[in-house]
Short mmCIF file of C-alpha atoms in Angstrom, two decimals:
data_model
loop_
_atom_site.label_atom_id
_atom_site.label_comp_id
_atom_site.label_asym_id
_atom_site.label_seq_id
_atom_site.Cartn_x
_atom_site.Cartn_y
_atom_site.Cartn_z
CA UNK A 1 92.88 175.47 144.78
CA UNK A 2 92.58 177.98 141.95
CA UNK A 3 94.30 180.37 143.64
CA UNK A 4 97.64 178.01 144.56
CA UNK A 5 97.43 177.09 140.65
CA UNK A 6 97.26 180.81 139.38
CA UNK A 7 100.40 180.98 141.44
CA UNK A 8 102.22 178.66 139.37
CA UNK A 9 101.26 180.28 136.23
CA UNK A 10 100.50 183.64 136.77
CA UNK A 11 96.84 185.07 136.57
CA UNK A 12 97.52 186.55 133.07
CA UNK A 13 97.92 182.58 131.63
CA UNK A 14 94.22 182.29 132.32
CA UNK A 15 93.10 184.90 130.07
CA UNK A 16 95.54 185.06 127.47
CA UNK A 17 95.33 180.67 127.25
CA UNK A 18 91.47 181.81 126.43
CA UNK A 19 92.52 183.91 123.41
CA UNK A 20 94.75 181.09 122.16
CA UNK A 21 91.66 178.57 121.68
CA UNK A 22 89.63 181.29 120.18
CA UNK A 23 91.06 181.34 117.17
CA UNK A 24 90.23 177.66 116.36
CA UNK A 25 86.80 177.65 117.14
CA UNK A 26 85.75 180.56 114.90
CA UNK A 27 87.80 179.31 112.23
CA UNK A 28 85.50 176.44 111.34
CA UNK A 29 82.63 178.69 111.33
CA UNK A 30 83.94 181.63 109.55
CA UNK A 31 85.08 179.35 106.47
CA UNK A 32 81.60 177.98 106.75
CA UNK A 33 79.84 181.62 106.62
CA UNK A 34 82.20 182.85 104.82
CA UNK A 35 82.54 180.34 101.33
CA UNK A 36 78.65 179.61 101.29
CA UNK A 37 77.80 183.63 101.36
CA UNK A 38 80.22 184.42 98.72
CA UNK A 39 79.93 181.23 96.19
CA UNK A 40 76.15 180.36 97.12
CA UNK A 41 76.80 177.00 97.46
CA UNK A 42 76.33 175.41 100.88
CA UNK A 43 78.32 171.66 99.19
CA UNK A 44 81.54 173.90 98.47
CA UNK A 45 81.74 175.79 101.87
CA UNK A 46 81.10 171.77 103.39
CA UNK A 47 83.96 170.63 101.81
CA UNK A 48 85.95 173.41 102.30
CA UNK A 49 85.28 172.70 106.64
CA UNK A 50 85.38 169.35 105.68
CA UNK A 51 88.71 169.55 104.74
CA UNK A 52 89.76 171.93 107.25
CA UNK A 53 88.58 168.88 110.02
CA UNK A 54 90.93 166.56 107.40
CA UNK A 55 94.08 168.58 107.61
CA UNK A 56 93.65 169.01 111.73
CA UNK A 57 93.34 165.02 111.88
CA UNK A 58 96.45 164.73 109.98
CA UNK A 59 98.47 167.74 111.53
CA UNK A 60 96.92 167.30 115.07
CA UNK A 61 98.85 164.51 116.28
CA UNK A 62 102.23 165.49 114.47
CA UNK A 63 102.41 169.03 116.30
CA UNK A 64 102.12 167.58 119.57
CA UNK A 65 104.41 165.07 118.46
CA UNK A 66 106.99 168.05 116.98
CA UNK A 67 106.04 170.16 120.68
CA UNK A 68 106.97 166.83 122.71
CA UNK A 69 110.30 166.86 121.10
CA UNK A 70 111.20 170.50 120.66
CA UNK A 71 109.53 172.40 122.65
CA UNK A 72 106.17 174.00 122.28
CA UNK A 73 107.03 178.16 121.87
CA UNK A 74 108.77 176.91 117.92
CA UNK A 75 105.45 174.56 117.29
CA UNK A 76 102.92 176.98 118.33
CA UNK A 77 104.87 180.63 116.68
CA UNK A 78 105.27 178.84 113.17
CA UNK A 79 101.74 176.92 112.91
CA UNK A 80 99.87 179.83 113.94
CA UNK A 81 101.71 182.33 111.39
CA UNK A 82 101.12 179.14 109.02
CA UNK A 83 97.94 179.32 110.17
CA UNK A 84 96.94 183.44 110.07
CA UNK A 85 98.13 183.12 105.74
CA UNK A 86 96.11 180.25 104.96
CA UNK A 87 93.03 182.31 106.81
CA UNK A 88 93.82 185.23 105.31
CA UNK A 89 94.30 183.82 101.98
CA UNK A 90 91.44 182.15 101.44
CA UNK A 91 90.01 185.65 102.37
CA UNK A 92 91.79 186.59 99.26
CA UNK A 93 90.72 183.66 97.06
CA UNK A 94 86.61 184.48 98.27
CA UNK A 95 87.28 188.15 97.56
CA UNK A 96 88.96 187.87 94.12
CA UNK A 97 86.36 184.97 93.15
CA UNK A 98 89.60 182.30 93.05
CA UNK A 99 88.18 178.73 91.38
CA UNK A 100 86.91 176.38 93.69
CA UNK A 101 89.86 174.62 94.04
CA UNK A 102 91.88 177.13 95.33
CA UNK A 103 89.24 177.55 98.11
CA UNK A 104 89.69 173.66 98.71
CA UNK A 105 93.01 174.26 98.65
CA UNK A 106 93.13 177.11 101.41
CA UNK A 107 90.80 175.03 103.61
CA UNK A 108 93.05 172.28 104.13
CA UNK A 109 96.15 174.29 104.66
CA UNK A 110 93.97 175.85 107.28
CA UNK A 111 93.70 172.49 109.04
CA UNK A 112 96.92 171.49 108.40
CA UNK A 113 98.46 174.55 109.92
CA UNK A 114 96.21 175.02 112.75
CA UNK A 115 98.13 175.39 116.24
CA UNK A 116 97.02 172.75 118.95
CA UNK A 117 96.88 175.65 121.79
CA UNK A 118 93.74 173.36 123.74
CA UNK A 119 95.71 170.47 124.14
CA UNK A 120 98.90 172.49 124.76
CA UNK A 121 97.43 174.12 127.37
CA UNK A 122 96.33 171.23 129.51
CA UNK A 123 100.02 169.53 128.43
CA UNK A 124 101.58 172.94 130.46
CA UNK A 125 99.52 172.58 133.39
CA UNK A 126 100.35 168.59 133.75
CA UNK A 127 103.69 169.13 133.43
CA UNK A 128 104.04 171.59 135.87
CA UNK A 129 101.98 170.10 138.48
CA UNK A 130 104.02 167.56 140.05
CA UNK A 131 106.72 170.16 139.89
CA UNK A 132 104.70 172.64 142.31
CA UNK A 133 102.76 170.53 144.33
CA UNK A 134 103.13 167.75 146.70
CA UNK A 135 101.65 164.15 145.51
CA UNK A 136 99.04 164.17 147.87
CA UNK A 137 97.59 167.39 146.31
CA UNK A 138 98.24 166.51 142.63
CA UNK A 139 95.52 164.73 142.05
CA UNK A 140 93.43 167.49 142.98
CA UNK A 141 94.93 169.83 141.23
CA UNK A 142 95.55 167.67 138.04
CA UNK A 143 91.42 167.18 138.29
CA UNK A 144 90.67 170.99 138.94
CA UNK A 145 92.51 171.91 135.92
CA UNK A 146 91.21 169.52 133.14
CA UNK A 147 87.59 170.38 134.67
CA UNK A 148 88.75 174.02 133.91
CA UNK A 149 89.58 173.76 130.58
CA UNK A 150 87.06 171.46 129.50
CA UNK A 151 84.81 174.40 130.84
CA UNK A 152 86.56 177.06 128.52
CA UNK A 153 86.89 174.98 125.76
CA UNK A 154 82.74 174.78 125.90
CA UNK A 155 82.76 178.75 126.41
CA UNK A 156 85.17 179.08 123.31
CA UNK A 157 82.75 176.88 121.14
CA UNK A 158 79.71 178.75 122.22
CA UNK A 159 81.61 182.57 121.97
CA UNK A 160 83.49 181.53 119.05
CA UNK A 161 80.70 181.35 116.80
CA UNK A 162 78.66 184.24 118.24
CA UNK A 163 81.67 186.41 117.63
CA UNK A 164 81.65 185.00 113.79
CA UNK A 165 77.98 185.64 113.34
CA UNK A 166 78.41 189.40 114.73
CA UNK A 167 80.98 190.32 112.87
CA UNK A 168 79.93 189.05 109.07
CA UNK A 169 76.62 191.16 109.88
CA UNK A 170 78.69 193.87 111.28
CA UNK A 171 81.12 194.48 108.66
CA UNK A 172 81.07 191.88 105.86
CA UNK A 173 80.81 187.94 105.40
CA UNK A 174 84.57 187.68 104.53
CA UNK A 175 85.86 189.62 107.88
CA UNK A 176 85.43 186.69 110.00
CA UNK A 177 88.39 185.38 108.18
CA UNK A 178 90.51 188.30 108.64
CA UNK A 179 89.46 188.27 112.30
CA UNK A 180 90.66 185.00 112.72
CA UNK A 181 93.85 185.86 110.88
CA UNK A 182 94.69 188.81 113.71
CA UNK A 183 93.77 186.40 116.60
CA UNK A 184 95.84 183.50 115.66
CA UNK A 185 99.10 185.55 114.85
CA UNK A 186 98.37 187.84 118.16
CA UNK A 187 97.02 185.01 120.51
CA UNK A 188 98.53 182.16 119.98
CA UNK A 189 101.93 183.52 119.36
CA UNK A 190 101.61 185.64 122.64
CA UNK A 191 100.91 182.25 124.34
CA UNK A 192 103.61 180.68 123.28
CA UNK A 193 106.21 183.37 124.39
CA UNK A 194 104.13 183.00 127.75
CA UNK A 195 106.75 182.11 130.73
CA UNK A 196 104.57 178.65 131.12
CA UNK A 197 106.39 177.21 128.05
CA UNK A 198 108.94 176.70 129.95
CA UNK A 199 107.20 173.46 131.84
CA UNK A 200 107.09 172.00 128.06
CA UNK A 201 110.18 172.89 127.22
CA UNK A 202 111.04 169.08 124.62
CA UNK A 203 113.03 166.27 125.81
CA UNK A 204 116.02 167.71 124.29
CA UNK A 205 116.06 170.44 126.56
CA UNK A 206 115.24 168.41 129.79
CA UNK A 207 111.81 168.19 130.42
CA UNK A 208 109.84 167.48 133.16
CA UNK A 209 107.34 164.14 133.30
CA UNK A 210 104.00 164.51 134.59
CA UNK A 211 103.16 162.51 137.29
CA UNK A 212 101.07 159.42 136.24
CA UNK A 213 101.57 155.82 136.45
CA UNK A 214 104.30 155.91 133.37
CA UNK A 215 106.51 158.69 135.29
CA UNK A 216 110.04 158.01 135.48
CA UNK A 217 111.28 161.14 136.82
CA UNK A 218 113.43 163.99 134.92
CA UNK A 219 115.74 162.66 132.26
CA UNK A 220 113.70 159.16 131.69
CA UNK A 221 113.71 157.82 128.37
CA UNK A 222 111.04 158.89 125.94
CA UNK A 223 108.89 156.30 125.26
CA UNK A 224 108.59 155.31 121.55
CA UNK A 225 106.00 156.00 118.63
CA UNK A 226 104.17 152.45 118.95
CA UNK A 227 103.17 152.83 122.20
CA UNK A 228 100.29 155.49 121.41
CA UNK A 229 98.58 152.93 119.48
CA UNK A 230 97.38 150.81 122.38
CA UNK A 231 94.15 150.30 123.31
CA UNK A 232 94.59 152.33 127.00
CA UNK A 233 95.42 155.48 124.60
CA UNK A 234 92.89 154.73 121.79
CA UNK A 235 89.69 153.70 123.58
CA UNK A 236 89.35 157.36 124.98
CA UNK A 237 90.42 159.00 121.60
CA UNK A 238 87.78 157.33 120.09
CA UNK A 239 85.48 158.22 123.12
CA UNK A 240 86.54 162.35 122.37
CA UNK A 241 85.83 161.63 118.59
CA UNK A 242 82.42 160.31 119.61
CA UNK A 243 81.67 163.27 121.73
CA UNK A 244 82.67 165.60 118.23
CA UNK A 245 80.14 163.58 116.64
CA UNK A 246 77.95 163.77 119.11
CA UNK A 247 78.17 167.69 118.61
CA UNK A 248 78.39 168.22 115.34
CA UNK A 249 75.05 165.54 115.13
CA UNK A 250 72.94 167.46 117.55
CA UNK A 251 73.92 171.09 115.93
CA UNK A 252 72.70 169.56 112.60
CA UNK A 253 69.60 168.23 114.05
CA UNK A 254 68.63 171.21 116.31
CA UNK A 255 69.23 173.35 113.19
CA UNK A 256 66.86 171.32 111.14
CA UNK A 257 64.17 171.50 113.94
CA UNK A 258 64.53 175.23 113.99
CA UNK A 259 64.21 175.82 110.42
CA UNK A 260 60.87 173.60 110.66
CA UNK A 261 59.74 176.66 113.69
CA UNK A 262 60.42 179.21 111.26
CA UNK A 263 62.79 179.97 113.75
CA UNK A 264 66.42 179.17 112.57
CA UNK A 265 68.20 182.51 114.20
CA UNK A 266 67.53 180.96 117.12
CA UNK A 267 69.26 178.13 117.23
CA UNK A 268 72.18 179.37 118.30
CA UNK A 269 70.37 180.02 121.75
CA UNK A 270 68.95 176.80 122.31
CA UNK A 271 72.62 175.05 121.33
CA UNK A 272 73.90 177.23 124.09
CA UNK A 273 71.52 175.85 126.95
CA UNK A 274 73.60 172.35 126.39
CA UNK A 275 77.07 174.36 125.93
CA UNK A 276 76.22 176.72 129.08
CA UNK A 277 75.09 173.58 130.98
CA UNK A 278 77.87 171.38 129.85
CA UNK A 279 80.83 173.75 131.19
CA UNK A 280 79.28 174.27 134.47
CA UNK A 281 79.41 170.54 134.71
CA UNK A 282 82.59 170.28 134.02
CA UNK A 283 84.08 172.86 135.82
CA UNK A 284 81.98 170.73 138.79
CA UNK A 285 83.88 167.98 138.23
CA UNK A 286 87.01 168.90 140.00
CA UNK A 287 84.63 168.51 143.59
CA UNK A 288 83.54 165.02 142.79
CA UNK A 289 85.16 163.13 145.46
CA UNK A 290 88.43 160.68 144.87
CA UNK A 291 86.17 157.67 145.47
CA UNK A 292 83.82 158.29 142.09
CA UNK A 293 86.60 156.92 140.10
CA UNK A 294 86.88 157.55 136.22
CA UNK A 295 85.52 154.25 134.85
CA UNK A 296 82.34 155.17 137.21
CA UNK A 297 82.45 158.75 136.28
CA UNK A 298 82.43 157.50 132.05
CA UNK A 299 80.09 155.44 132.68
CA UNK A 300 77.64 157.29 134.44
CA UNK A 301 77.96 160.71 132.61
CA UNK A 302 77.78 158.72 129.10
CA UNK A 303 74.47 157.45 130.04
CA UNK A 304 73.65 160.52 131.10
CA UNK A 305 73.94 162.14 127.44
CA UNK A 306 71.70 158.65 126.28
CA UNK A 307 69.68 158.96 128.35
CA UNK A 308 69.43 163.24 127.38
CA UNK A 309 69.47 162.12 123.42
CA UNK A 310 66.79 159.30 124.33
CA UNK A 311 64.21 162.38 125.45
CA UNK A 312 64.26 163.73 121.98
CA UNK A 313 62.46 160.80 120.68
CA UNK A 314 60.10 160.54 123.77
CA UNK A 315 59.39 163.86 124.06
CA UNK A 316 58.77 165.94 120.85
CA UNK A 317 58.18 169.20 120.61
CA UNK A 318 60.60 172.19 122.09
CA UNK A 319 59.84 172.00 125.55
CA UNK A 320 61.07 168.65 125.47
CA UNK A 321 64.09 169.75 123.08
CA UNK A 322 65.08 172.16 126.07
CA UNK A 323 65.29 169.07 128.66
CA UNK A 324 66.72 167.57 126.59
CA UNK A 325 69.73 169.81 125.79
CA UNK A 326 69.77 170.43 129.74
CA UNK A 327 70.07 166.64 130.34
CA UNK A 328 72.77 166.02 127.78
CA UNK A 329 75.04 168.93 128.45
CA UNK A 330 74.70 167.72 132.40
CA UNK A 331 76.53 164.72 130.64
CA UNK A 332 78.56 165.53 128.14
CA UNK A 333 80.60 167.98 129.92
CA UNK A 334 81.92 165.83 132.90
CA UNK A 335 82.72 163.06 130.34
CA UNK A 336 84.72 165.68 128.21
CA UNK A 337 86.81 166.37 131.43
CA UNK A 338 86.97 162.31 132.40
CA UNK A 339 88.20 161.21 129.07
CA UNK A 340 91.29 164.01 129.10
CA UNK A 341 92.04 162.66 132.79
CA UNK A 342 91.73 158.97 131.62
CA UNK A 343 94.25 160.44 128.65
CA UNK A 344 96.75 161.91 131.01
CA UNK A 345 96.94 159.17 133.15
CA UNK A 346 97.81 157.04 130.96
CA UNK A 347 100.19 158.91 128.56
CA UNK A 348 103.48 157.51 127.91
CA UNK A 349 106.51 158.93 129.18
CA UNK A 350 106.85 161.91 127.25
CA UNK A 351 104.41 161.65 124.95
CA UNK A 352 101.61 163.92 126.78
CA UNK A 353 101.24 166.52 124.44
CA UNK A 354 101.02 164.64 121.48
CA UNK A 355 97.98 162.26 123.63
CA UNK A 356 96.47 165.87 124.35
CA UNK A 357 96.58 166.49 120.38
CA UNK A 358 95.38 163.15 119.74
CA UNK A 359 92.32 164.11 121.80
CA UNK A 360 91.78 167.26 120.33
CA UNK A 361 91.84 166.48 117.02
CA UNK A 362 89.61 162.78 117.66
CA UNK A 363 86.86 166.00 118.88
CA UNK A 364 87.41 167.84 116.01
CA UNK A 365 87.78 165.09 113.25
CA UNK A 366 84.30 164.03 115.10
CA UNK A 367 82.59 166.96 114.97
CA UNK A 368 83.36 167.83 110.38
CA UNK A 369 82.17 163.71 109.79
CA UNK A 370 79.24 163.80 111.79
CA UNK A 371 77.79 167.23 110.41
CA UNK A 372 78.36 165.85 106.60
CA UNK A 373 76.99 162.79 107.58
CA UNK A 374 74.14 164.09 109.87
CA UNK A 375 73.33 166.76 107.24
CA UNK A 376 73.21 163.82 104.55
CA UNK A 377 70.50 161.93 106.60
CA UNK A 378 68.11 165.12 107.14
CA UNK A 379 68.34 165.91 104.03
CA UNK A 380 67.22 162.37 102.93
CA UNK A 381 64.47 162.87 105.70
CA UNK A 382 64.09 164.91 108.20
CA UNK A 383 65.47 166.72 111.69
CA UNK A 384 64.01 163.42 113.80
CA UNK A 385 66.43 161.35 111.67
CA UNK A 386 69.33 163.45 112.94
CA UNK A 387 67.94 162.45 116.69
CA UNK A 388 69.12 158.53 115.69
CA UNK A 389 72.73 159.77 114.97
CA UNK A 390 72.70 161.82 118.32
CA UNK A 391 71.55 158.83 119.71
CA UNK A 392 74.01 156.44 118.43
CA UNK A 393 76.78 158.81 118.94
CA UNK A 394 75.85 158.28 122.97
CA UNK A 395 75.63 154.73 122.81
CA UNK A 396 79.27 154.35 121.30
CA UNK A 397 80.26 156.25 123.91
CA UNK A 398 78.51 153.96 126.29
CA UNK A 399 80.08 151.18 124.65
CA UNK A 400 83.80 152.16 124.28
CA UNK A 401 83.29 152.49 128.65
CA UNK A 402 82.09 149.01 128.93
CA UNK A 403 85.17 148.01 126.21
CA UNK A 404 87.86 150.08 128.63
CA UNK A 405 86.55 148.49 131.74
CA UNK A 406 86.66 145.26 130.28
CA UNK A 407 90.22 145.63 129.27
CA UNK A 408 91.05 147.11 133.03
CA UNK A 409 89.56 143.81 134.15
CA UNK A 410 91.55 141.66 131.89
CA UNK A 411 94.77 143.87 132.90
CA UNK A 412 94.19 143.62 136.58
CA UNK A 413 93.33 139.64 136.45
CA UNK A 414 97.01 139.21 134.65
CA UNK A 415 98.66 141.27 137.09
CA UNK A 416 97.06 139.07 139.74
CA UNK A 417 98.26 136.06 138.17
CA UNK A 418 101.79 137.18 137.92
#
């Protein structure tokens, strides 16, 4: 399967689609390392990633919106030169000691500008899909690819941080910034030149529809703004938001326990058993058969990350923080890869990249509240507090399932009756 989907693309997409989500996921990081180590104040580099999550909740949805109606190579080479100044100019602002609110400043024009390559990337391959394969293999191959890049978007949140640590102790606690700068302009922009654009080319310029149960064909009418505020499209947005808090909740916690070891370095390692363990699940998604549906698959992956996030309470200690993490990233990963399925298939007519960005930015937007919020509670008491808000992010997620499948219920029953 791989192979016949390399074919479409070219082998160099894979790699070069990696260096375009790179960017991203140091950039939270390196604005974190960065503003604390240079101001000393861990509440001003918060609020400066605080407001880098605000501006990509804003801009998110807009970009796709902009790349669904011009074309993605214009979107993606302006926001990520957008993007490489505000990086590099809050790299100014830190070196030149710049007021806070310049800082603040430069951390939301970071969000604001930053390029949407994840959900871009998924929005090429589903548009070219049902151009290069039959319909009895598209579902395969539509399935193989979001269990793909759910698995590098895990590798990319694990590396990307690494990478940021290495390099502040390497060469200075502002570089990060500047290294982030060079990928963005270099990565991204090389992505977006890629041939591939040219299966997202805009509506004005005759694009293709993915295949899904709102295809039209070629040449179909786009279908308009209100429609991406129904409940099919914003039940598993808010699912991907609750997975970002889920995230950002058990960094926070894990961090906390660490510190209480005398063993903070580490935690980076111990985050990584979930990451590692959540993108081999979700690249082993795409050989779960047909028949496992994706209502089953939310519903039993979900509890799978409860029931994870429920051994933290039963079992204290850090061999029972390692199951843990092992149980929840056997979990969290596959229900990363349903939810952007669930998304694509039920996207409206030309509107898939901007439900891709919609996704991307509910993860990210989940991630920045829950680590102010989860930070707020440990500091008020202590890591095992953090546990409840890893534990309540699960059971959303639980819940927004059992709200979906109620509303497929409803839809079927009225479909019936007509």
């Amino acid at each position: 399967m791989f192979g016949a989907l390399a074919r479409v693309m070219g082998w160099g997409f894979f790699p070069l689609s990696l260096l375009a989500k790179l960017p991203y996921a140091m950039s939270v990081v390196a604005v974190m390392t960065s503003v604390s180590a240079v101001t000393g104040s861990y509440g001003q580099a918060g609020a400066t990633a605080a407001l880098v999550g605000a501006g990509t909740a804003v801009s998110g949805p807009l970009l796709g919106a902009a790349a669904d109606r011009f074309g993605q190579r214009p979107v993606l080479v302006w926001s990520a030169l957008a993007n490489a100044a505000a990086l590099a100019a809050l790299a100014l602002c830190l070196r030149a000691g710049a007021p806070a609110w310049a800082q603040l400043a430069m951390g939301l024009l970071i969000g604001l500008s930053a390029p949407q390559a994840s959900s871009m990337v998924r929005s090429r391959w589903l548009y070219a899909i049902p151009q290069r394969f039959p319909a009895e293999r598209a579902p395969a191959a539509t399935s193989a690819v979001l269990s793909y890049e759910s698995m590098t978007d895990e590798f990319v949140f694990v590396l990307g941080p690494v990478i940021t640590g290495a390099v502040a102790v390497a060469l200075g606690v502002v570089v990060p910034l500047d290294c982030a700068a060079l990928l963005t302009a270099a990565g991204v922009v090389g992505f977006a030149l890629h041939p591939s654009a040219r299966y997202a080319r805009g509506r004005e310029r005759g694009a293709q529809t993915p295949a899904g149960p709102d295809s039209a064909g070629a040449g179909a009418a786009v279908a308009p703004v209100r429609a991406l505020f129904s409940a099919r499209i914003l039940l598993p947005v808010a699912g991907m938001m609750m997975i970002g808090f889920f995230f950002g909740a058990t960094l926070a916690s894990l961090t906390a326990f660490m510190e209480t070891r005398g063993d903070a370095a580490a935690t980076g390692l111990y985050y990584g058993i979930m990451g590692i363990g959540s993108a081999i699940c979700a690249l082993g998604t795409a050989w779960l058969p047909r028949s496992f549906g994706l209502g089953a698959r939310w519903a039993a992956f979900s509890l799978l990350v409860l029931a994870g996030s429920a051994l933290l309470h039963a079992v204290p200690g850090l061999p029972g923080t390692v199951v843990a993490m092992i149980v929840m990233g056997c979990g969290v990963g596959p229900t990363l890869v349903t939810l952007f399925s669930i998304a694509s298939a039920v996207a409206p007519l030309g509107r898939t990249t901007t439900v891709m960005a919609m996704m991307s930015s509910a993860l990210v937007v989940g991630q920045a509240l829950s680590s102010a919020l989860t930070g707020a509670v440990i500091d008020a008491a202590d890591f095992a507090a953090g546990y409840w808000a890893v534990s309540g992010a699960a059971l959303v997620l639980v819940a927004l399932w059992a709200l979906n499948a109620a509303l497929g219920r409803r839809a079927r029953r009225r479909t019936r009756l007509a």
